CSV table of C-alpha atoms and ligand atoms in Angstrom, one decimal:
chain,number,residue,atom,x,y,z
V,2,MET,CA,-117.8,-5.8,-104.0
V,3,LYS,CA,-118.2,-3.7,-100.9
V,4,THR,CA,-116.9,-5.2,-97.6
V,5,PRO,CA,-113.6,-3.7,-96.3
V,6,PRO,CA,-111.7,-6.1,-94.1
V,7,THR,CA,-111.9,-5.4,-90.4
V,8,PHE,CA,-108.8,-5.3,-88.2
V,9,ALA,CA,-109.5,-8.9,-87.1
V,10,HIS,CA,-109.5,-9.8,-90.7
V,11,LYS,CA,-106.1,-8.4,-91.4
V,12,ILE,CA,-104.6,-10.2,-88.4
V,13,ARG,CA,-106.1,-13.5,-89.4
V,14,HIS,CA,-104.9,-12.7,-93.1
V,15,THR,CA,-101.3,-11.9,-91.9
V,16,LEU,CA,-101.3,-15.2,-89.8
V,17,ALA,CA,-102.4,-17.3,-92.8
V,18,LEU,CA,-99.7,-15.6,-94.8
V,19,LEU,CA,-97.1,-16.4,-92.2
V,20,LEU,CA,-98.3,-19.9,-92.0
V,21,ALA,CA,-98.1,-20.1,-95.8
V,22,MET,CA,-94.7,-18.7,-95.9
V,23,ALA,CA,-93.6,-21.3,-93.2
V,24,GLY,CA,-94.8,-24.0,-95.6
V,25,ILE,CA,-97.8,-24.8,-93.3
V,26,ASN,CA,-100.9,-24.8,-95.5
V,27,SER,CA,-103.9,-26.4,-94.4
V,28,PHE,CA,-104.2,-28.6,-97.3
V,29,ALA,CA,-100.6,-29.8,-97.0
V,30,ALA,CA,-100.8,-30.0,-93.2
V,31,GLU,CA,-103.6,-32.8,-93.4
V,32,PRO,CA,-102.7,-36.2,-94.7
V,33,THR,CA,-105.5,-37.0,-96.9
V,34,VAL,CA,-106.3,-39.8,-99.2
V,35,PRO,CA,-107.3,-38.6,-102.6
V,36,ILE,CA,-110.8,-39.5,-103.8
V,37,SER,CA,-111.5,-40.2,-107.4
V,38,LEU,CA,-114.4,-39.0,-109.2
V,39,SER,CA,-116.5,-41.6,-111.2
V,40,PRO,CA,-116.0,-41.7,-115.0
V,41,ASP,CA,-119.5,-40.4,-115.5
V,42,VAL,CA,-118.8,-37.4,-113.4
V,43,LEU,CA,-115.5,-36.8,-115.0
V,44,ARG,CA,-117.2,-36.9,-118.4
V,45,THR,CA,-119.9,-34.4,-117.3
V,46,VAL,CA,-117.1,-32.1,-115.9
V,47,GLU,CA,-115.4,-32.3,-119.4
V,48,ALA,CA,-118.7,-31.5,-121.1
V,49,LEU,CA,-119.4,-28.6,-118.9
V,50,ARG,CA,-115.9,-27.1,-119.5
V,51,ALA,CA,-116.3,-27.5,-123.2
V,52,ALA,CA,-119.7,-25.9,-123.3
V,53,ALA,CA,-118.8,-23.0,-121.0
V,54,LEU,CA,-115.8,-22.2,-123.1
V,55,ALA,CA,-117.9,-21.7,-126.0
V,56,ASP,CA,-120.9,-20.0,-124.2
V,57,ASN,CA,-122.6,-16.9,-125.6
V,58,ASN,CA,-125.4,-17.1,-123.1
V,59,GLY,CA,-123.6,-15.3,-120.2
V,60,TYR,CA,-122.3,-12.4,-122.2
V,61,ALA,CA,-125.8,-12.0,-123.7
V,62,VAL,CA,-127.2,-11.7,-120.1
V,63,VAL,CA,-125.0,-8.9,-119.0
V,64,GLU,CA,-125.4,-7.1,-122.4
V,65,ASP,CA,-129.2,-7.3,-122.0
V,66,LEU,CA,-129.1,-6.0,-118.4
V,67,VAL,CA,-127.0,-3.0,-119.2
V,68,THR,CA,-129.2,-2.3,-122.2
V,69,GLN,CA,-132.6,-2.9,-120.7
V,70,VAL,CA,-131.9,-1.4,-117.2
V,71,GLY,CA,-128.6,0.2,-117.1
V,72,PRO,CA,-127.6,1.7,-113.6
V,73,ARG,CA,-129.8,0.3,-110.8
V,74,LEU,CA,-129.3,2.1,-107.6
V,75,ALA,CA,-130.4,0.2,-104.4
V,76,GLY,CA,-133.9,1.0,-103.6
V,77,SER,CA,-134.7,2.9,-106.8
V,78,GLU,CA,-137.2,2.5,-109.7
V,79,ALA,CA,-134.4,1.2,-111.7
V,80,GLU,CA,-133.6,-1.6,-109.3
V,81,ALA,CA,-137.3,-2.6,-109.3
V,82,ARG,CA,-137.0,-2.8,-113.1
V,83,ALA,CA,-133.9,-4.9,-112.6
V,84,ARG,CA,-135.8,-7.2,-110.4
V,85,ASP,CA,-138.5,-7.8,-113.0
V,86,TRP,CA,-135.8,-8.2,-115.8
V,87,ALA,CA,-134.0,-10.7,-113.6
V,88,VAL,CA,-137.4,-12.8,-113.0
V,89,SER,CA,-138.1,-12.8,-116.6
V,90,MET,CA,-134.6,-13.6,-117.7
V,91,LEU,CA,-134.2,-16.5,-115.1
V,92,ARG,CA,-137.6,-18.0,-116.3
V,93,SER,CA,-136.6,-17.8,-119.8
V,94,GLN,CA,-133.3,-19.6,-119.0
V,95,GLY,CA,-135.4,-22.4,-117.7
V,96,PHE,CA,-134.8,-22.4,-114.0
V,97,ALA,CA,-137.2,-23.6,-111.4
V,98,LYS,CA,-138.8,-21.6,-108.5
V,99,VAL,CA,-138.0,-18.3,-109.9
V,100,ARG,CA,-139.3,-15.5,-107.5
V,101,ALA,CA,-138.6,-12.0,-106.1
V,102,GLU,CA,-138.5,-11.5,-102.3
V,103,THR,CA,-138.9,-7.7,-101.5
V,104,PHE,CA,-137.7,-6.0,-98.3
V,105,PRO,CA,-138.0,-2.5,-96.9
V,106,MET,CA,-134.8,-0.2,-96.8
V,107,ALA,CA,-133.6,3.3,-96.3
V,108,ALA,CA,-132.3,4.2,-99.7
V,109,TRP,CA,-129.6,6.9,-100.2
V,110,GLN,CA,-129.8,8.8,-103.7
V,111,PRO,CA,-127.5,11.3,-105.0
V,112,GLY,CA,-128.7,14.5,-106.8
V,113,SER,CA,-126.6,17.2,-108.3
V,114,GLN,CA,-123.0,17.7,-107.1
V,115,SER,CA,-120.1,19.8,-107.9
V,116,ALA,CA,-116.9,21.2,-106.6
V,117,ARG,CA,-114.5,23.9,-107.9
V,118,VAL,CA,-111.3,25.6,-106.7
V,119,VAL,CA,-112.1,29.3,-106.3
V,120,GLY,CA,-109.7,32.3,-106.4
V,121,HIS,CA,-106.5,32.6,-108.4
V,122,ASN,CA,-106.5,29.0,-109.6
V,123,ALA,CA,-110.2,28.6,-110.2
V,124,GLN,CA,-111.2,25.2,-111.8
V,125,ALA,CA,-113.7,22.6,-111.7
V,126,LEU,CA,-113.0,19.3,-109.8
V,127,SER,CA,-114.5,16.1,-110.8
V,128,ILE,CA,-116.3,14.4,-107.9
V,129,ALA,CA,-118.9,11.9,-106.7
V,130,ALA,CA,-120.8,12.3,-103.5
V,131,LEU,CA,-120.3,9.3,-101.2
V,132,GLY,CA,-123.2,7.1,-100.3
V,133,GLY,CA,-124.9,8.4,-97.2
V,134,SER,CA,-123.5,11.8,-97.6
V,135,PRO,CA,-125.9,14.7,-96.3
V,136,SER,CA,-126.4,17.6,-98.7
V,137,THR,CA,-124.5,20.9,-98.2
V,138,VAL,CA,-126.4,23.9,-97.4
V,139,ALA,CA,-128.3,25.3,-100.4
V,140,GLY,CA,-125.8,26.9,-102.8
V,141,GLY,CA,-123.0,24.9,-101.3
V,142,ILE,CA,-120.2,25.8,-98.9
V,143,GLU,CA,-116.9,27.4,-99.4
V,144,ALA,CA,-113.9,26.7,-97.1
V,145,PRO,CA,-110.2,26.4,-97.0
V,146,VAL,CA,-108.7,22.8,-97.7
V,147,LEU,CA,-106.7,21.0,-95.2
V,148,ARG,CA,-104.8,18.2,-96.8
V,149,LEU,CA,-104.0,15.1,-94.8
V,150,ALA,CA,-102.1,11.9,-96.0
V,151,SER,CA,-104.4,9.5,-94.0
V,152,MET,CA,-107.3,8.9,-91.7
V,153,ALA,CA,-104.7,8.5,-88.9
V,154,GLU,CA,-103.5,12.0,-89.3
V,155,LEU,CA,-107.2,13.1,-89.1
V,156,ASN,CA,-107.8,11.2,-86.1
V,157,ALA,CA,-104.8,12.7,-84.3
V,158,LEU,CA,-105.5,16.2,-85.5
V,159,GLU,CA,-106.4,18.8,-82.8
V,160,ALA,CA,-110.0,19.9,-83.4
V,161,ASN,CA,-109.1,23.5,-83.7
V,162,LEU,CA,-107.1,22.8,-86.6
V,163,ALA,CA,-110.0,21.1,-88.5
V,164,ALA,CA,-112.7,23.4,-87.5
V,165,GLY,CA,-114.3,25.3,-90.4
V,166,LYS,CA,-112.2,23.4,-93.1
V,167,ILE,CA,-112.7,21.0,-95.9
V,168,ILE,CA,-110.8,17.9,-94.9
V,169,PHE,CA,-109.1,16.3,-97.9
V,170,ILE,CA,-107.7,12.7,-97.3
V,171,ASP,CA,-105.1,12.4,-99.9
V,172,GLU,CA,-104.3,8.6,-99.6
V,173,PRO,CA,-103.6,6.4,-102.8
V,174,MET,CA,-104.6,2.9,-103.4
V,175,ALA,CA,-102.1,0.2,-104.5
V,176,ARG,CA,-102.8,-2.0,-107.5
V,177,THR,CA,-102.9,-5.7,-106.5
V,178,GLY,CA,-104.1,-8.7,-108.2
V,179,ASP,CA,-106.0,-10.1,-105.3
V,180,GLY,CA,-108.0,-7.0,-104.6
V,181,SER,CA,-106.2,-6.4,-101.2
V,182,GLY,CA,-105.3,-2.8,-102.2
V,183,TYR,CA,-109.0,-1.9,-101.9
V,184,GLY,CA,-109.3,-3.2,-98.4
V,185,ALA,CA,-106.4,-1.0,-97.3
V,186,ALA,CA,-107.7,2.0,-99.1
V,187,VAL,CA,-111.4,2.1,-98.6
V,188,GLY,CA,-111.4,2.7,-94.8
V,189,LYS,CA,-111.5,6.4,-95.4
V,190,ARG,CA,-114.6,6.3,-97.3
V,191,ARG,CA,-116.6,5.4,-94.3
V,192,ALA,CA,-114.5,6.9,-91.5
V,193,CYS,CA,-113.8,10.4,-93.0
V,194,ALA,CA,-117.2,12.1,-92.6
V,195,PRO,CA,-117.9,11.2,-89.0
V,196,ALA,CA,-114.4,12.0,-87.8
V,197,ALA,CA,-114.5,15.3,-89.7
V,198,LYS,CA,-117.8,16.1,-88.1
V,199,ARG,CA,-116.5,15.4,-84.6
V,200,LYS,CA,-113.7,17.7,-85.2
V,201,GLY,CA,-115.7,20.6,-86.4
V,202,ALA,CA,-114.8,20.5,-90.2
V,203,LEU,CA,-117.3,21.3,-92.8
V,204,ALA,CA,-116.9,18.5,-95.5
V,205,CYS,CA,-114.8,15.7,-96.5
V,206,LEU,CA,-113.1,15.1,-99.8
V,207,ILE,CA,-111.2,11.8,-100.2
V,208,ARG,CA,-109.0,10.7,-103.2
V,209,ALA,CA,-111.2,8.2,-105.0
V,210,VAL,CA,-110.7,4.6,-104.0
V,211,GLY,CA,-109.5,3.2,-107.3
V,212,THR,CA,-106.5,2.7,-109.5
V,213,ASN,CA,-107.5,4.5,-112.5
V,214,THR,CA,-105.5,7.8,-113.7
V,215,ASP,CA,-108.5,9.2,-115.9
V,216,ARG,CA,-111.0,11.7,-114.4
V,217,PHE,CA,-113.7,9.1,-113.6
V,218,THR,CA,-114.4,9.2,-110.0
V,219,HIS,CA,-115.6,6.5,-107.8
V,220,GLN,CA,-118.8,6.2,-105.9
V,221,GLY,CA,-119.1,4.0,-103.0
V,222,MET,CA,-120.9,3.8,-99.5
V,223,GLY,CA,-119.7,6.1,-97.0
V,224,ALA,CA,-120.8,6.2,-93.3
V,225,ALA,CA,-124.5,5.9,-92.2
V,226,GLY,CA,-125.9,8.7,-90.3
V,227,ASP,CA,-127.3,12.2,-91.0
V,228,ALA,CA,-126.3,15.8,-90.9
V,229,THR,CA,-126.1,15.6,-87.0
V,230,THR,CA,-123.3,12.9,-87.2
V,231,LEU,CA,-121.8,13.5,-90.7
V,232,VAL,CA,-120.3,16.2,-92.9
V,233,PRO,CA,-121.1,16.1,-96.7
V,234,SER,CA,-118.6,13.9,-98.3
V,235,ALA,CA,-117.3,13.1,-101.9
V,236,ALA,CA,-114.5,11.4,-103.7
V,237,LEU,CA,-112.2,13.2,-106.0
V,238,ALA,CA,-111.1,11.7,-109.3
V,239,PRO,CA,-107.4,10.9,-109.2
V,240,PRO,CA,-106.0,13.7,-111.5
V,241,ASP,CA,-108.2,16.0,-109.6
V,242,ALA,CA,-106.8,14.9,-106.2
V,243,ASP,CA,-103.4,15.4,-107.8
V,244,ILE,CA,-104.2,19.1,-108.7
V,245,LEU,CA,-105.6,19.8,-105.4
V,246,ALA,CA,-102.6,18.4,-103.7
V,247,ARG,CA,-100.2,20.3,-105.8
V,248,LEU,CA,-102.1,23.5,-105.2
V,249,VAL,CA,-102.1,23.0,-101.5
V,250,LYS,CA,-98.5,22.2,-101.5
V,251,GLN,CA,-97.5,25.3,-103.5
V,252,ALA,CA,-99.9,27.9,-102.0
V,253,LEU,CA,-98.9,30.4,-99.7
V,254,THR,CA,-102.5,31.2,-98.6
V,255,PRO,CA,-105.1,28.6,-98.2
V,256,VAL,CA,-106.7,26.9,-101.1
V,257,VAL,CA,-110.4,27.4,-101.1
V,258,VAL,CA,-112.8,25.0,-102.4
V,259,HIS,CA,-116.6,25.4,-103.2
V,260,LEU,CA,-118.6,22.2,-102.6
V,261,ASP,CA,-122.2,21.7,-103.5
V,262,ILE,CA,-123.9,18.4,-102.8
V,263,ASP,CA,-127.5,17.5,-103.0
V,264,ALA,CA,-128.4,14.2,-101.8
V,265,SER,CA,-131.4,12.6,-100.1
V,266,THR,CA,-132.5,9.4,-98.3
V,267,ASN,CA,-135.9,7.6,-99.0
V,268,ALA,CA,-136.7,5.9,-95.6
V,269,GLN,CA,-139.6,4.0,-97.1
V,270,ALA,CA,-137.8,2.5,-100.2
V,271,GLN,CA,-138.0,-1.0,-101.3
V,272,SER,CA,-135.5,-3.4,-102.5
V,273,GLY,CA,-135.6,-7.1,-103.2
V,274,ASN,CA,-133.7,-10.4,-103.9
V,275,VAL,CA,-134.4,-12.6,-106.9
V,276,LEU,CA,-133.9,-16.5,-106.5
V,277,ALA,CA,-134.0,-19.3,-108.9
V,278,GLU,CA,-133.1,-23.0,-108.7
V,279,VAL,CA,-131.8,-26.1,-110.3
V,280,ILE,CA,-133.6,-28.8,-108.3
V,281,GLY,CA,-131.5,-31.7,-107.2
V,282,ARG,CA,-132.3,-35.2,-108.2
V,283,SER,CA,-131.9,-37.0,-104.8
V,284,ALA,CA,-131.3,-34.3,-102.0
V,285,PRO,CA,-133.2,-31.3,-103.3
V,286,GLU,CA,-133.5,-29.9,-99.8
V,287,GLN,CA,-129.6,-29.5,-99.5
V,288,ILE,CA,-128.6,-26.2,-101.1
V,289,VAL,CA,-125.5,-25.1,-103.0
V,290,LEU,CA,-125.8,-21.3,-103.0
V,291,ALA,CA,-124.4,-19.2,-105.8
V,292,ALA,CA,-124.8,-15.4,-105.4
V,293,ALA,CA,-124.1,-12.0,-107.2
V,294,HIS,CA,-125.7,-8.8,-106.7
V,295,LEU,CA,-128.4,-6.9,-108.7
V,296,ASP,CA,-127.9,-3.4,-107.7
V,297,SER,CA,-125.2,-1.1,-108.8
V,298,TRP,CA,-124.1,2.5,-108.3
V,299,THR,CA,-125.2,5.3,-110.8
V,300,LEU,CA,-122.2,6.6,-112.7
V,301,GLY,CA,-121.5,3.4,-114.8
V,302,HIS,CA,-123.9,0.6,-116.2
V,303,GLY,CA,-123.0,-2.0,-113.6
V,304,ALA,CA,-121.6,-4.3,-116.2
V,305,VAL,CA,-118.6,-5.3,-114.3
V,306,ASP,CA,-120.0,-4.8,-110.9
V,307,ASP,CA,-122.1,-6.9,-110.8
V,308,GLY,CA,-123.6,-7.7,-114.1
V,309,ALA,CA,-120.7,-9.9,-114.8
V,310,GLY,CA,-121.3,-11.9,-111.7
V,311,ILE,CA,-125.0,-12.4,-112.7
V,312,ALA,CA,-124.0,-13.5,-116.1
V,313,ILE,CA,-121.4,-16.0,-114.6
V,314,ILE,CA,-123.5,-17.7,-112.2
V,315,THR,CA,-126.7,-17.6,-114.5
V,316,ALA,CA,-124.8,-19.2,-117.4
V,317,ALA,CA,-123.0,-21.8,-115.3
V,318,ALA,CA,-126.2,-22.9,-113.6
V,319,ARG,CA,-128.0,-23.1,-116.8
V,320,LEU,CA,-125.5,-25.5,-118.3
V,321,ILE,CA,-126.0,-27.7,-115.2
V,322,ASN,CA,-129.7,-27.4,-115.5
V,323,GLU,CA,-129.6,-28.8,-118.9
V,324,LEU,CA,-127.5,-31.9,-118.0
V,325,PRO,CA,-129.4,-35.1,-118.7
V,326,ILE,CA,-128.9,-36.0,-115.1
V,327,LYS,CA,-129.1,-33.3,-112.5
V,328,PRO,CA,-126.7,-33.2,-109.5
V,329,ARG,CA,-127.8,-34.7,-106.3
V,330,ARG,CA,-128.2,-31.4,-104.5
V,331,SER,CA,-130.1,-28.2,-105.4
V,332,ILE,CA,-128.3,-25.2,-106.8
V,333,ARG,CA,-129.9,-21.9,-105.8
V,334,ILE,CA,-129.1,-18.6,-107.5
V,335,LEU,CA,-129.3,-15.6,-105.3
V,336,LEU,CA,-129.2,-12.2,-107.1
V,337,ALA,CA,-129.3,-9.9,-104.1
V,338,GLY,CA,-130.6,-6.3,-103.9
V,339,ALA,CA,-129.1,-3.4,-102.2
V,340,GLU,CA,-125.6,-5.0,-101.7
V,341,GLU,CA,-123.8,-1.7,-102.4
V,342,GLN,CA,-125.6,0.2,-99.6
V,343,GLY,CA,-124.7,-2.2,-96.8
V,344,GLY,CA,-125.3,-5.8,-98.0
V,345,ILE,CA,-129.0,-5.4,-97.2
V,346,GLY,CA,-130.1,-8.1,-99.6
V,347,GLY,CA,-127.8,-10.7,-98.2
V,348,THR,CA,-129.0,-10.1,-94.6
V,349,ALA,CA,-132.7,-10.2,-95.7
V,350,TYR,CA,-131.7,-13.5,-97.5
V,351,GLY,CA,-130.4,-14.8,-94.3
V,352,LYS,CA,-133.5,-13.8,-92.2
V,353,ALA,CA,-135.9,-15.5,-94.9
V,354,HIS,CA,-133.8,-18.7,-95.5
V,355,GLY,CA,-131.3,-19.2,-92.7
V,356,GLN,CA,-133.0,-22.1,-91.3
V,357,GLU,CA,-132.8,-24.1,-94.6
V,358,GLN,CA,-130.0,-26.6,-95.3
V,359,HIS,CA,-127.2,-24.5,-96.9
V,360,VAL,CA,-124.3,-26.9,-97.6
V,361,ILE,CA,-121.9,-24.6,-99.4
V,362,ALA,CA,-122.2,-21.0,-100.8
V,363,ALA,CA,-120.1,-19.1,-103.2
V,364,GLU,CA,-120.3,-15.4,-104.6
V,365,SER,CA,-119.1,-13.9,-108.0
V,366,ASP,CA,-118.5,-10.2,-107.2
V,367,GLY,CA,-115.0,-9.4,-108.3
V,368,GLY,CA,-115.6,-8.3,-111.8
V,369,ALA,CA,-115.0,-10.1,-115.1
V,370,GLY,CA,-111.3,-10.9,-114.8
V,371,LYS,CA,-110.0,-14.6,-115.2
V,372,ILE,CA,-110.2,-16.9,-112.0
V,373,TRP,CA,-106.7,-17.6,-111.0
V,374,ARG,CA,-107.3,-19.3,-107.5
V,375,MET,CA,-109.7,-21.1,-105.5
V,376,ARG,CA,-109.8,-20.9,-101.8
V,377,THR,CA,-112.1,-22.6,-99.4
V,378,ARG,CA,-113.6,-23.0,-95.9
V,379,VAL,CA,-114.4,-26.6,-95.7
V,380,ALA,CA,-114.3,-29.4,-93.1
V,381,VAL,CA,-110.9,-31.0,-92.7
V,382,SER,CA,-112.8,-34.3,-93.5
V,383,ALA,CA,-113.9,-32.8,-96.8
V,384,LEU,CA,-110.4,-31.7,-98.0
V,385,PRO,CA,-110.0,-34.7,-100.5
V,386,TYR,CA,-113.2,-33.6,-102.1
V,387,SER,CA,-112.1,-29.9,-102.5
V,388,GLN,CA,-108.8,-31.3,-103.9
V,389,ALA,CA,-110.7,-33.3,-106.4
V,390,LEU,CA,-112.6,-30.2,-107.2
V,391,GLN,CA,-109.3,-28.3,-107.5
V,392,ARG,CA,-107.9,-30.9,-110.0
V,393,ALA,CA,-111.1,-30.4,-112.1
V,394,LEU,CA,-110.3,-26.7,-112.2
V,395,ALA,CA,-106.7,-27.1,-113.1
V,396,PRO,CA,-107.1,-27.2,-116.8
V,397,LEU,CA,-108.5,-23.7,-116.5
V,398,ALA,CA,-105.2,-22.3,-115.1
V,399,ILE,CA,-106.9,-22.1,-111.7
V,400,ASN,CA,-104.4,-22.5,-108.7
V,401,ALA,CA,-105.0,-24.4,-105.5
V,402,GLY,CA,-105.4,-21.9,-102.6
V,403,ASP,CA,-105.7,-22.4,-99.0
V,404,ASN,CA,-108.5,-23.7,-96.7
V,405,LEU,CA,-108.1,-20.6,-94.5
V,406,LEU,CA,-111.2,-18.4,-95.3
V,407,ASN,CA,-113.0,-16.9,-92.4
V,408,LYS,CA,-116.6,-17.4,-91.9
V,409,ASP,CA,-117.2,-14.0,-93.5
V,410,GLY,CA,-114.7,-14.5,-96.2
V,411,GLY,CA,-116.9,-15.4,-99.0
V,412,GLY,CA,-118.6,-12.2,-99.7
V,413,THR,CA,-121.2,-9.8,-98.6
V,414,ASP,CA,-124.3,-11.6,-100.2
V,415,ILE,CA,-123.5,-14.9,-98.6
V,416,ASP,CA,-122.1,-13.8,-95.2
V,417,ALA,CA,-125.5,-14.3,-93.4
V,418,ILE,CA,-125.4,-18.0,-94.6
V,419,THR,CA,-121.7,-18.7,-94.0
V,420,GLU,CA,-121.8,-17.1,-90.7
V,421,GLN,CA,-124.3,-19.9,-89.7
V,422,GLY,CA,-122.0,-22.6,-90.8
V,423,ALA,CA,-122.3,-23.2,-94.6
V,424,ALA,CA,-118.9,-24.1,-96.2
V,425,ILE,CA,-117.4,-21.6,-98.7
V,426,ILE,CA,-115.9,-21.8,-102.1
V,427,ALA,CA,-114.1,-18.6,-103.3
V,428,LEU,CA,-113.1,-18.5,-107.0
V,429,ASN,CA,-110.7,-15.6,-107.0
V,430,GLN,CA,-110.7,-13.3,-110.0
V,431,ASP,CA,-107.7,-11.5,-111.4
V,432,MET,CA,-108.6,-8.0,-109.9
V,433,SER,CA,-105.5,-6.0,-111.1
V,434,ARG,CA,-107.6,-4.0,-113.4
V,435,TYR,CA,-111.1,-4.0,-111.6
V,436,PHE,CA,-110.5,-0.9,-109.6
V,437,ASP,CA,-109.9,1.1,-112.7
V,438,VAL,CA,-113.6,0.8,-113.5
V,439,HIS,CA,-115.2,-0.3,-110.3
V,440,HIS,CA,-118.0,2.1,-109.2
V,441,THR,CA,-117.0,4.5,-111.9
V,442,ALA,CA,-118.5,5.7,-115.3
V,443,ASN,CA,-116.3,3.3,-116.9
V,444,ASP,CA,-118.1,0.3,-115.6
V,445,VAL,CA,-119.4,-0.6,-118.9
V,446,LEU,CA,-119.8,-3.6,-121.2
V,447,ALA,CA,-116.6,-2.9,-123.1
V,448,GLU,CA,-114.8,-3.9,-119.9
V,449,VAL,CA,-116.2,-7.4,-119.9
V,450,ASP,CA,-113.9,-9.7,-121.9
V,451,LEU,CA,-115.8,-12.7,-123.6
V,452,ASN,CA,-112.9,-15.1,-123.1
V,453,ALA,CA,-112.4,-14.3,-119.5
V,454,LEU,CA,-116.1,-14.5,-118.9
V,455,ARG,CA,-116.3,-17.9,-120.4
V,456,GLN,CA,-113.4,-19.0,-118.3
V,457,ASN,CA,-115.3,-17.9,-115.2
V,458,ILE,CA,-118.4,-19.6,-116.4
V,459,ALA,CA,-116.5,-22.9,-116.9
V,460,ALA,CA,-115.0,-22.7,-113.4
V,461,TRP,CA,-118.4,-22.0,-111.8
V,462,ALA,CA,-120.2,-24.7,-113.7
V,463,ILE,CA,-117.6,-27.3,-112.6
V,464,ALA,CA,-117.6,-26.0,-109.1
V,465,LEU,CA,-121.3,-25.7,-108.6
V,466,TYR,CA,-121.8,-29.1,-110.3
V,467,LEU,CA,-119.2,-31.1,-108.2
V,468,ALA,CA,-120.5,-29.3,-105.0
V,469,ALA,CA,-123.8,-30.5,-105.6
V,470,GLU,CA,-122.9,-34.0,-106.9
V,471,MET,CA,-120.0,-35.2,-104.8
V,472,GLU,CA,-120.9,-37.3,-101.7
V,473,TRP,CA,-119.3,-35.0,-99.3
V,474,GLN,CA,-120.3,-33.0,-96.2
V,475,PRO,CA,-118.2,-29.8,-96.6
V,476,GLN,CA,-119.7,-27.8,-93.6
V,477,PRO,CA,-116.7,-27.0,-91.3
I,518,ZN,ZN1,-120.3,-5.6,-106.3
């Protein structure tokens, strides 16, 4: 996942919370007559659930991706290989209309990067350059560190206090089950470099946007720009941020850090999306879109972000594709390229396919934890149908969420489609441990739990099947 919530987002979220606390929930507020699913459909739901809970295909998909390709930075040769891998994998799974659709992009790529405290307490610091960071001058820079608790402190700082310094934003991230700690903490990743540049600082270090306590640091996209608008920027592994913070606190003289970042941007790079379909039996032109992303950062293997998402939607759609009677509508798999560097694949998909009939869209990009809640953005008239879907998910211990998702609340890869009016299903995963590994060297296959993956596949198979089969018009 990538998108931090905007301020407007937060306001809407707060309003939704207040409404929920007051007992006003859009499900509860609308008097609805329950619909019942036919015995045939209910039997199919049962069969999908049983098959998914014994599924080995999904795990094999993510295992093969990390083994054959490994890390796959947006716009890189490895991402191109991931695209080829995805095309042949989706064909071998039996899907129709499997194809890659390439698009141009300016791709940032990290080279060597190092940081160390110099002087009396000399020691190396574990860092990762932030996406979009320019290089330091050859040989690196050396400057005193100015520790600040937040971006607000940097924004309020008089420029003469920042000039010539390495800014260190030492803001921690809260562990939460719904991933909201990330939204609150990720702002500095984009905001620090341009703000530091404006104040005359030389570089930006941020406490890594994660909840781990080991020395794995987090990559992630910073601000777009170049050396005229940005300073070089990097994330410090949490324990290294702790050390730097203690040194700054104890020191009588400024703590000096040496920072050396080599990075480049290939303005002529190519990325691409991979698509595949389950063709609907009676309304094939109506699309239920299921998305995940193909690219990853470079430190880990991209097993959790977003190999798991690829595995979940692929295995779920395959179970549906193998039903004796296909659902009414088509299900389209979108494996988006270049999500991590700005949702470029989702935007390209919207340009190429926005005029098609997208009924509803969903994205799996929250890791591999069990799904605990379903939220939606559907028409009020469609609520009895989403309640029927909710009942079908209940045996998987998935709670009913609200119908208060915003147009851009479904995920980066489907924003371009949902902004145009497609309905949204969000199957929320338990993210309490996701940010221990997200964008780190620890994003490896061992972090994907088979049973949790199967529960995800079951939920997705049921949700995609019912979204495509029920006689509903979910678009709000
Ligand atoms: Zn992701």
